[in-house]
C-alpha cells in the first residue's frame, strides 16, 4: 500500500498518520468487518476525470480551531441555542457513510437544520484528497445530542477533489466561504482562512490519539468557522474552498426541502 502523504511504499497498515503504532499492534488496514460491509460508493471528479471511491467510514471532527478563543466563541454560539459544551476538543463523531451525497437537493425534517462549510479529507488507496462539504445539522436536536443531530441530516459534499500533496505547501492560504439564501435573500454566512482550523497532519495525529485512523475508505469533515450573524438555515446553501495561489475553487451548492412533521 502506498503512503498517502509521503508517496512511498509502506508495509501493511503503516500509513503516514500512524507513526506512533507500536510494534505488534493490529494493523489499521485490518478494518472491522462491519466497516467492510457498509461501503458507500461515491463518484468524484479528480483532475477532470471521474473517479469512484468506496467510502466505508465517515467522521465529523468538531471543535478543531487552532485559536482557543475562536473555539470558545463557536461553543458559545451553540450554547446560546441550547447545545451542551463538548467533553473534549477536538472530538470525533462517527456517522453512517451513506449520509454522504453530491446531490443538489437534500431532504430534512422540519425547519431547524442548517449547513456549515468544511474542508473534507478523503483517503483513497492511492492518495489523500481534499474536498469541500457541509456538515448539515439539525440545530433543535443538537441541544439533545450532537451525534444524533448530525446523523439525522445528509452530508453534502462537492464532486470535485484535489490531491492533498498539491496543497500542503501553501495550505494555510486556502479560504473557506459559504452563503445562505433565506427567504429569497442571499448573504455571506461564513468566511475565513483554513489556518483557523487544525492543519490536516495535526488533526490526523489527534484522530490517531483517539484510537482511530484515517484508513483508505474514510472521509472526514474537519471543522468549521464562526458564522457571520445568527446561526440558521435557508432554502439554499453554497460552499467554497478557494486556493488563491492557483486561482481555483472547489464549489458546491444545494437546496433543502423540508419534510412536514406528522406528530
Coordinates of C-alpha atoms in Angstrom, one line a residue:
X1 CA 0.0 0.0 0.0
X2 CA 1.3 3.5 -0.8
X3 CA 2.0 6.0 1.8
X4 CA -0.7 8.6 1.0
X5 CA 1.3 11.7 2.1
X6 CA 4.9 10.7 1.7
X7 CA 4.4 8.8 -1.6
X8 CA 6.4 5.9 -0.6
X9 CA 5.6 2.2 -0.4
X10 CA 4.8 1.0 3.1
X11 CA 4.1 -2.3 4.7
X12 CA 0.6 -3.3 5.7
X13 CA -1.1 -0.6 7.7
X14 CA 2.0 1.6 8.2
X15 CA 0.3 4.8 6.9
X16 CA 1.8 8.2 7.3
X17 CA -0.6 9.3 10.1
X18 CA 0.2 6.2 12.0
X19 CA 3.8 6.8 13.0
X20 CA 3.1 6.0 16.7
X21 CA 1.8 2.5 16.0
X22 CA 3.6 0.1 18.4
X23 CA 5.3 -3.0 17.1
X24 CA 3.0 -5.9 17.1
X25 CA -0.1 -3.7 17.3
X26 CA -3.0 -4.6 15.0
X27 CA -2.8 -3.0 11.5
X28 CA -5.3 -0.2 10.9
X29 CA -5.7 -1.7 7.4
X30 CA -7.5 -4.6 9.0
X31 CA -10.7 -2.8 9.2
X32 CA -13.6 -4.2 11.2
X33 CA -15.8 -6.5 9.2
X34 CA -18.8 -4.2 9.8
X35 CA -16.9 -1.3 8.1
X36 CA -16.0 -3.6 5.2
X37 CA -19.7 -4.5 4.7
X38 CA -21.0 -0.9 4.9
X39 CA -19.2 0.6 1.9
X40 CA -20.8 3.6 0.1
X41 CA -19.7 4.1 -3.5
X42 CA -19.2 7.7 -4.4
X43 CA -18.2 9.1 -7.8
X44 CA -15.9 12.1 -7.6
X45 CA -14.0 14.1 -10.2
X46 CA -10.2 14.1 -9.9
X47 CA -8.1 16.1 -12.4
X48 CA -11.1 16.3 -14.7
X49 CA -11.7 12.5 -14.8
X50 CA -14.4 10.6 -13.0
X51 CA -13.1 8.6 -10.0
X52 CA -15.2 6.1 -8.0
X53 CA -14.1 5.8 -4.3
X54 CA -15.7 3.4 -1.9
X55 CA -16.4 5.1 1.4
X56 CA -16.6 2.8 4.4
X57 CA -16.4 5.3 7.3
X58 CA -17.5 8.9 7.9
X59 CA -16.0 11.0 10.6
X60 CA -17.0 14.5 11.6
X61 CA -14.3 16.4 13.5
X62 CA -15.6 19.1 15.9
X63 CA -14.1 21.9 17.8
X64 CA -10.9 21.9 15.6
X65 CA -9.9 25.5 15.8
X66 CA -6.2 26.4 16.4
X67 CA -7.3 29.6 18.3
X68 CA -8.8 28.6 21.6
X69 CA -10.6 31.9 21.8
X70 CA -12.3 31.2 18.5
X71 CA -13.2 27.7 19.6
X72 CA -14.8 29.2 22.7
X73 CA -16.7 31.7 20.5
X74 CA -18.2 28.8 18.5
X75 CA -19.0 26.8 21.6
X76 CA -20.8 29.9 23.0
X77 CA -22.7 30.4 19.7
X78 CA -24.1 26.8 20.0
X79 CA -24.6 27.1 23.8
X80 CA -26.9 30.1 23.0
X81 CA -29.2 27.7 21.2
X82 CA -29.0 25.0 23.9
X83 CA -26.1 22.8 22.7
X84 CA -24.0 21.4 25.6
X85 CA -20.3 22.0 25.7
X86 CA -18.1 19.2 24.3
X87 CA -16.3 16.9 26.8
X88 CA -13.1 17.3 24.8
X89 CA -11.7 19.3 21.9
X90 CA -11.3 18.3 19.2
X91 CA -13.8 15.5 19.2
X92 CA -14.7 13.0 16.5
X93 CA -18.2 11.8 15.7
X94 CA -18.7 8.6 13.8
X95 CA -21.6 8.6 11.3
X96 CA -23.0 6.4 8.6
X97 CA -21.1 6.7 5.4
X98 CA -24.4 6.6 3.4
X99 CA -25.1 10.2 4.6
X100 CA -22.5 11.5 2.1
X101 CA -24.1 12.9 -1.0
X102 CA -23.2 15.0 -4.0
X103 CA -26.9 15.8 -4.7
X104 CA -28.1 19.3 -5.4
X105 CA -31.1 18.9 -3.2
X106 CA -31.4 17.3 0.2
X107 CA -34.4 16.5 2.3
X108 CA -34.5 17.4 6.0
X109 CA -37.1 17.1 8.7
X110 CA -38.7 20.4 9.8
X111 CA -37.2 23.9 9.7
X112 CA -34.4 23.7 12.3
X113 CA -31.4 22.5 10.3
X114 CA -28.5 24.4 8.8
X115 CA -25.2 23.9 7.0
X116 CA -21.6 24.6 7.8
X117 CA -18.7 24.8 5.3
X118 CA -15.8 22.5 5.9
X119 CA -12.8 21.1 4.1
X120 CA -13.1 17.3 3.8
X121 CA -10.3 14.8 3.7
X122 CA -10.9 11.7 1.6
X123 CA -8.5 8.8 2.0
X124 CA -8.3 6.6 -1.1
X125 CA -6.0 3.6 -1.7
X126 CA -3.6 5.7 -3.8
X127 CA -3.6 9.2 -2.2
X128 CA -5.2 11.6 0.2
X129 CA -7.7 14.0 -1.4
X130 CA -9.3 17.2 -0.3
X131 CA -12.9 18.3 -1.0
X132 CA -15.5 20.8 0.3
X133 CA -18.6 19.8 2.2
X134 CA -21.3 20.9 4.5
X135 CA -21.9 19.4 7.9
X136 CA -25.7 19.9 7.7
X137 CA -27.1 19.5 11.2
X138 CA -30.5 19.6 13.0
X139 CA -30.0 22.5 15.5
X140 CA -33.0 21.7 17.6
X141 CA -32.0 18.1 18.1
X142 CA -28.4 19.2 18.6
X143 CA -29.5 20.5 22.0
X144 CA -30.5 16.9 22.9
X145 CA -27.5 15.1 21.4
X146 CA -24.8 16.3 18.9
X147 CA -24.2 12.9 17.4
X148 CA -27.9 12.2 16.9
X149 CA -28.4 15.7 15.3
X150 CA -25.6 15.1 12.8
X151 CA -26.8 11.6 11.9
X152 CA -30.2 13.0 11.1
X153 CA -29.1 15.0 8.1
X154 CA -27.4 14.3 4.8
X155 CA -23.8 15.5 4.5
X156 CA -23.5 17.3 1.1
X157 CA -20.0 17.2 -0.5
X158 CA -18.7 18.7 -3.7
X159 CA -18.0 16.2 -6.5
X160 CA -14.5 17.6 -7.4
X161 CA -11.4 16.6 -5.3
X162 CA -7.9 17.9 -5.2
X163 CA -4.8 16.0 -4.2
X164 CA -3.6 17.0 -0.7
X165 CA 0.0 16.8 -1.9
X166 CA -0.6 19.7 -4.2
X167 CA -1.9 21.9 -1.4
X168 CA 0.2 21.1 1.6
X169 CA 3.0 23.6 0.8
X170 CA 0.6 26.5 0.9
X171 CA -2.2 25.0 3.0
X172 CA -2.8 28.0 5.3
X173 CA -3.6 30.3 2.4
X174 CA -6.7 28.3 1.5
X175 CA -10.0 30.1 2.3
X176 CA -13.4 28.6 3.2
X177 CA -16.6 30.5 2.4
X178 CA -20.3 29.9 2.5
X179 CA -23.5 31.8 1.5
X180 CA -27.0 31.1 2.7
X181 CA -30.2 32.1 0.9
X182 CA -33.1 32.6 3.3
X183 CA -36.5 33.9 2.2
X184 CA -35.0 34.8 -1.1
X185 CA -32.2 36.9 0.3
X186 CA -28.6 35.6 -0.3
X187 CA -25.9 36.7 2.2
X188 CA -22.4 35.8 3.2
X189 CA -22.6 33.3 6.1
X190 CA -19.0 32.2 6.8
X191 CA -15.6 33.3 5.5
X192 CA -12.1 32.7 6.7
X193 CA -8.7 31.0 6.1
X194 CA -8.3 27.3 6.9
X195 CA -5.5 28.4 9.2
X196 CA -8.3 28.9 11.7
X197 CA -8.6 25.1 12.0
X198 CA -6.0 22.5 12.8
X199 CA -3.9 21.6 9.9
X200 CA -4.6 18.1 8.4
X201 CA -1.4 16.4 9.7
X202 CA -2.1 17.7 13.2
X203 CA -5.8 16.7 13.1
X204 CA -4.9 13.2 11.8
X205 CA -2.4 12.9 14.7
X206 CA -5.2 13.8 17.2
X207 CA -7.5 11.3 15.5
X208 CA -4.9 8.6 16.0
X209 CA -4.7 9.7 19.6
X210 CA -8.4 9.0 20.0
X211 CA -7.9 5.4 18.9
X212 CA -8.9 5.7 15.2
X213 CA -7.1 6.0 11.9
X214 CA -8.0 7.7 8.6
X215 CA -7.6 4.4 6.7
X216 CA -8.4 4.2 3.0
X217 CA -12.1 4.4 2.5
X218 CA -12.6 7.1 5.2
X219 CA -13.9 10.6 4.7
X220 CA -13.5 13.2 7.5
X221 CA -15.2 16.6 7.8
X222 CA -12.6 18.8 9.5
X223 CA -14.3 21.6 11.4
X224 CA -15.9 25.0 10.5
X225 CA -15.8 28.7 11.1
X226 CA -17.9 31.0 13.2
X227 CA -20.9 32.3 11.4
X228 CA -21.5 36.0 10.5
X229 CA -24.8 36.8 12.2
X230 CA -27.2 34.3 13.6
X231 CA -27.0 30.5 13.1
X232 CA -29.8 29.4 10.8
X233 CA -30.7 27.6 7.7
X234 CA -32.4 28.6 4.5
X235 CA -33.7 27.3 1.2
X236 CA -30.2 27.2 -0.4
X237 CA -26.6 26.8 0.9
X238 CA -23.4 27.5 -1.1
X239 CA -20.0 26.3 -0.1
X240 CA -16.5 27.0 -1.4
X241 CA -12.8 26.1 -0.7
X242 CA -10.6 28.7 -2.5
X243 CA -7.0 28.2 -3.5
X244 CA -5.6 31.7 -4.1
X245 CA -2.2 30.5 -5.2
X246 CA -3.6 28.6 -8.1
X247 CA -6.7 30.8 -8.5
X248 CA -9.1 27.9 -8.3
X249 CA -12.0 26.9 -6.1
X250 CA -14.0 23.8 -5.1
X251 CA -17.7 24.7 -5.0
X252 CA -20.9 23.0 -4.3
X253 CA -24.5 24.3 -3.6
X254 CA -27.6 22.5 -2.6
X255 CA -31.2 23.3 -1.9
X256 CA -33.0 22.0 1.2
X257 CA -36.5 20.6 1.1
X258 CA -38.2 20.5 4.5
X259 CA -40.4 17.4 5.2
X260 CA -43.5 18.0 7.3
X261 CA -43.5 16.7 10.9
X262 CA -46.5 14.4 11.4
X263 CA -46.7 14.4 15.2

